[in-house]
């Protein structure tokens, strides 16, 4: 198992500078990480820095709250793809989900997926705010809506991923879509536990530490 091939090398802090984004991309190229994950305002810069490399580029949408309108998420996703992203990490509308507006949540995810076409859509369900039943229900919605991945966390909630979260998600999606674990994964042993459980991607700002 080559850990670097599972890692989305991530920098999403609001204060991230041009130099820090460039460094992130250069590290991803050097260590052959699978992808880089940045806020949508930094996609153009990241795309330029990654040009000619095999590293994929993911942009966050509706981040970190998921509470922005579908219309604004659409504009953000379209712009990110136009500027060079090939993967979108979108936060699900948690308020709508908590209200039981599951059809609206499904429509939002399906609409974004249709808009970005063959590009990958990962949907963050922010498990720290959900009980076990809700984690299962949200994973089901993400799968039904046609997303490519269900993702645990933004890293900005009350906690990050847990192995229990992933076990619940795995039982629901049954390999039909992939799982990304993110938030609080900072060492190789933890990363391996998630991969052994069936996770296809790890989102982390500790990628270099993990592979070292």
Short mmCIF file of C-alpha atoms in Angstrom, two decimals:
data_model
loop_
_atom_site.label_atom_id
_atom_site.label_comp_id
_atom_site.label_asym_id
_atom_site.label_seq_id
_atom_site.Cartn_x
_atom_site.Cartn_y
_atom_site.Cartn_z
CA UNK A 1 0.00 0.00 0.00
CA UNK A 2 1.49 3.33 -1.10
CA UNK A 3 -0.02 5.88 1.26
CA UNK A 4 0.81 8.85 -0.98
CA UNK A 5 -1.58 7.50 -3.64
CA UNK A 6 -4.53 7.88 -1.23
CA UNK A 7 -3.81 11.42 -0.08
CA UNK A 8 -5.58 14.64 -1.01
CA UNK A 9 -2.94 17.15 0.16
CA UNK A 10 -5.12 19.84 1.70
CA UNK A 11 -4.88 23.51 2.67
CA UNK A 12 -8.23 25.12 3.48
CA UNK A 13 -7.45 27.62 6.23
CA UNK A 14 -8.91 31.06 5.51
CA UNK A 15 -5.52 32.76 5.81
CA UNK A 16 -3.74 30.58 3.21
CA UNK A 17 -1.41 32.80 1.16
CA UNK A 18 -0.21 32.55 -2.44
CA UNK A 19 3.14 31.19 -1.27
CA UNK A 20 1.48 28.57 0.95
CA UNK A 21 -0.74 27.36 -1.90
CA UNK A 22 2.24 27.14 -4.26
CA UNK A 23 4.19 25.20 -1.62
CA UNK A 24 1.25 22.81 -1.13
CA UNK A 25 1.18 22.07 -4.87
CA UNK A 26 4.96 21.67 -5.11
CA UNK A 27 4.89 19.23 -2.18
CA UNK A 28 2.10 17.25 -3.86
CA UNK A 29 4.15 16.98 -7.06
CA UNK A 30 7.31 16.00 -5.17
CA UNK A 31 5.60 13.33 -3.03
CA UNK A 32 3.22 12.17 -5.80
CA UNK A 33 0.08 12.69 -3.77
CA UNK A 34 -3.16 11.83 -5.55
CA UNK A 35 -4.62 15.33 -5.42
CA UNK A 36 -4.45 18.80 -3.93
CA UNK A 37 -7.55 20.26 -2.25
CA UNK A 38 -7.98 24.04 -1.97
CA UNK A 39 -10.69 26.67 -1.53
CA UNK A 40 -12.30 27.73 -4.80
CA UNK A 41 -10.63 31.17 -4.86
CA UNK A 42 -7.24 29.41 -5.10
CA UNK A 43 -8.08 27.02 -7.96
CA UNK A 44 -6.56 29.12 -10.73
CA UNK A 45 -3.26 29.49 -8.84
CA UNK A 46 -3.15 25.78 -7.93
CA UNK A 47 -3.93 24.75 -11.53
CA UNK A 48 -1.02 26.85 -12.83
CA UNK A 49 1.36 25.40 -10.23
CA UNK A 50 0.27 21.81 -10.91
CA UNK A 51 0.37 22.16 -14.72
CA UNK A 52 2.18 19.28 -16.39
CA UNK A 53 2.01 17.07 -13.28
CA UNK A 54 -0.21 14.04 -12.63
CA UNK A 55 -1.63 15.54 -9.42
CA UNK A 56 -5.40 16.11 -9.56
CA UNK A 57 -6.99 19.34 -8.34
CA UNK A 58 -10.02 19.41 -6.04
CA UNK A 59 -11.96 22.54 -5.08
CA UNK A 60 -14.26 22.96 -2.08
CA UNK A 61 -17.78 24.27 -2.73
CA UNK A 62 -20.19 25.76 -0.16
CA UNK A 63 -17.35 25.36 2.31
CA UNK A 64 -17.29 24.86 5.25
CA UNK A 65 -20.96 25.26 6.26
CA UNK A 66 -22.86 23.87 3.26
CA UNK A 67 -25.57 26.46 3.96
CA UNK A 68 -25.17 28.55 0.80
CA UNK A 69 -27.85 28.38 -1.89
CA UNK A 70 -27.86 25.83 -4.68
CA UNK A 71 -27.49 28.69 -7.15
CA UNK A 72 -24.30 29.96 -5.49
CA UNK A 73 -22.89 26.43 -5.24
CA UNK A 74 -23.56 25.99 -8.97
CA UNK A 75 -21.70 29.19 -9.88
CA UNK A 76 -18.79 28.23 -7.59
CA UNK A 77 -18.57 24.71 -9.04
CA UNK A 78 -18.76 25.92 -12.65
CA UNK A 79 -16.00 28.46 -12.05
CA UNK A 80 -13.76 25.91 -10.31
CA UNK A 81 -14.06 23.45 -13.20
CA UNK A 82 -13.47 26.22 -15.76
CA UNK A 83 -10.31 27.25 -13.90
CA UNK A 84 -8.84 23.75 -13.87
CA UNK A 85 -10.34 21.68 -11.04
CA UNK A 86 -11.34 18.13 -11.95
CA UNK A 87 -12.85 17.27 -8.56
CA UNK A 88 -15.41 19.10 -6.42
CA UNK A 89 -15.67 18.59 -2.64
CA UNK A 90 -19.10 20.01 -1.78
CA UNK A 91 -20.65 20.39 1.66
CA UNK A 92 -24.18 19.02 1.85
CA UNK A 93 -26.90 21.41 3.06
CA UNK A 94 -27.11 20.16 6.64
CA UNK A 95 -30.01 22.41 7.65
CA UNK A 96 -32.19 21.06 4.84
CA UNK A 97 -31.21 17.53 5.80
CA UNK A 98 -32.05 18.12 9.49
CA UNK A 99 -35.43 19.53 8.39
CA UNK A 100 -36.19 16.26 6.63
CA UNK A 101 -36.06 17.99 3.23
CA UNK A 102 -34.33 14.97 1.74
CA UNK A 103 -35.69 15.49 -1.76
CA UNK A 104 -34.22 19.02 -1.81
CA UNK A 105 -30.84 17.70 -0.62
CA UNK A 106 -30.88 14.98 -3.27
CA UNK A 107 -31.80 17.54 -5.95
CA UNK A 108 -28.96 19.83 -4.89
CA UNK A 109 -26.36 17.06 -5.13
CA UNK A 110 -27.74 15.68 -8.41
CA UNK A 111 -27.83 19.17 -9.94
CA UNK A 112 -24.19 19.85 -9.07
CA UNK A 113 -23.14 16.43 -10.37
CA UNK A 114 -24.95 17.01 -13.67
CA UNK A 115 -23.36 20.47 -13.98
CA UNK A 116 -19.80 19.18 -13.56
CA UNK A 117 -20.27 16.20 -15.89
CA UNK A 118 -17.47 13.64 -15.85
CA UNK A 119 -15.59 15.49 -13.12
CA UNK A 120 -15.66 13.87 -9.66
CA UNK A 121 -18.12 14.98 -6.99
CA UNK A 122 -17.37 14.29 -3.34
CA UNK A 123 -20.12 15.24 -0.90
CA UNK A 124 -19.17 16.13 2.67
CA UNK A 125 -21.91 15.12 5.12
CA UNK A 126 -20.10 16.52 8.22
CA UNK A 127 -20.62 13.48 10.44
CA UNK A 128 -19.88 15.37 13.69
CA UNK A 129 -23.35 16.94 13.46
CA UNK A 130 -25.20 13.70 12.67
CA UNK A 131 -26.26 10.67 14.71
CA UNK A 132 -25.69 7.16 13.37
CA UNK A 133 -29.09 6.96 11.68
CA UNK A 134 -28.50 10.35 10.03
CA UNK A 135 -25.03 9.33 8.80
CA UNK A 136 -26.62 6.30 7.14
CA UNK A 137 -29.44 8.40 5.67
CA UNK A 138 -27.11 11.08 4.35
CA UNK A 139 -24.83 8.46 2.77
CA UNK A 140 -27.87 6.92 1.06
CA UNK A 141 -28.91 10.31 -0.34
CA UNK A 142 -25.41 11.05 -1.65
CA UNK A 143 -25.34 7.67 -3.39
CA UNK A 144 -28.84 8.05 -4.86
CA UNK A 145 -28.00 11.54 -6.15
CA UNK A 146 -25.19 10.13 -8.28
CA UNK A 147 -22.15 11.55 -6.47
CA UNK A 148 -18.84 9.71 -6.80
CA UNK A 149 -17.81 9.90 -3.14
CA UNK A 150 -19.34 10.43 0.27
CA UNK A 151 -16.92 12.28 2.54
CA UNK A 152 -16.90 12.45 6.33
CA UNK A 153 -15.86 15.94 7.33
CA UNK A 154 -14.69 19.45 6.52
CA UNK A 155 -12.13 19.50 9.31
CA UNK A 156 -13.87 22.67 10.56
CA UNK A 157 -16.66 20.99 12.57
CA UNK A 158 -16.60 19.86 16.20
CA UNK A 159 -14.56 16.79 15.23
CA UNK A 160 -13.15 15.07 12.17
CA UNK A 161 -13.61 11.56 10.85
CA UNK A 162 -14.03 8.46 12.99
CA UNK A 163 -13.70 4.80 12.07
CA UNK A 164 -17.27 4.29 13.30
CA UNK A 165 -18.52 6.93 10.82
CA UNK A 166 -16.81 5.11 7.98
CA UNK A 167 -18.20 1.72 9.07
CA UNK A 168 -21.75 3.15 8.89
CA UNK A 169 -21.11 4.77 5.50
CA UNK A 170 -19.57 1.58 4.14
CA UNK A 171 -22.57 -0.55 5.14
CA UNK A 172 -24.86 1.80 3.23
CA UNK A 173 -22.91 2.43 0.02
CA UNK A 174 -21.69 -1.19 -0.31
CA UNK A 175 -18.90 -0.22 -2.71
CA UNK A 176 -21.29 1.47 -5.17
CA UNK A 177 -19.63 4.83 -4.50
CA UNK A 178 -16.34 5.59 -2.79
CA UNK A 179 -15.60 6.99 0.66
CA UNK A 180 -13.22 9.81 1.60
CA UNK A 181 -12.18 10.25 5.22
CA UNK A 182 -10.94 13.65 6.33
CA UNK A 183 -10.42 15.65 9.49
CA UNK A 184 -7.95 14.70 12.21
CA UNK A 185 -5.97 12.08 10.25
CA UNK A 186 -2.38 12.99 11.07
CA UNK A 187 -0.25 9.82 11.15
CA UNK A 188 0.45 6.75 9.03
CA UNK A 189 -1.09 4.24 11.46
CA UNK A 190 -4.42 6.09 11.47
CA UNK A 191 -4.39 6.52 7.69
CA UNK A 192 -3.79 2.78 7.26
CA UNK A 193 -6.72 1.96 9.56
CA UNK A 194 -9.05 3.96 7.34
CA UNK A 195 -7.66 2.45 4.14
CA UNK A 196 -7.96 -1.07 5.57
CA UNK A 197 -11.60 -0.25 6.33
CA UNK A 198 -12.18 0.56 2.67
CA UNK A 199 -11.60 4.30 2.30
CA UNK A 200 -10.38 5.31 -1.19
CA UNK A 201 -9.11 8.78 -0.31
CA UNK A 202 -7.70 10.55 2.75
CA UNK A 203 -8.04 14.30 3.09
CA UNK A 204 -5.27 15.71 5.29
CA UNK A 205 -2.95 18.65 5.81
CA UNK A 206 -0.44 16.20 7.35
CA UNK A 207 0.38 14.28 4.15
CA UNK A 208 4.15 14.65 4.39
CA UNK A 209 4.16 13.56 8.04
CA UNK A 210 2.00 10.55 7.16
CA UNK A 211 4.29 9.27 4.40
CA UNK A 212 7.44 10.02 6.40
#
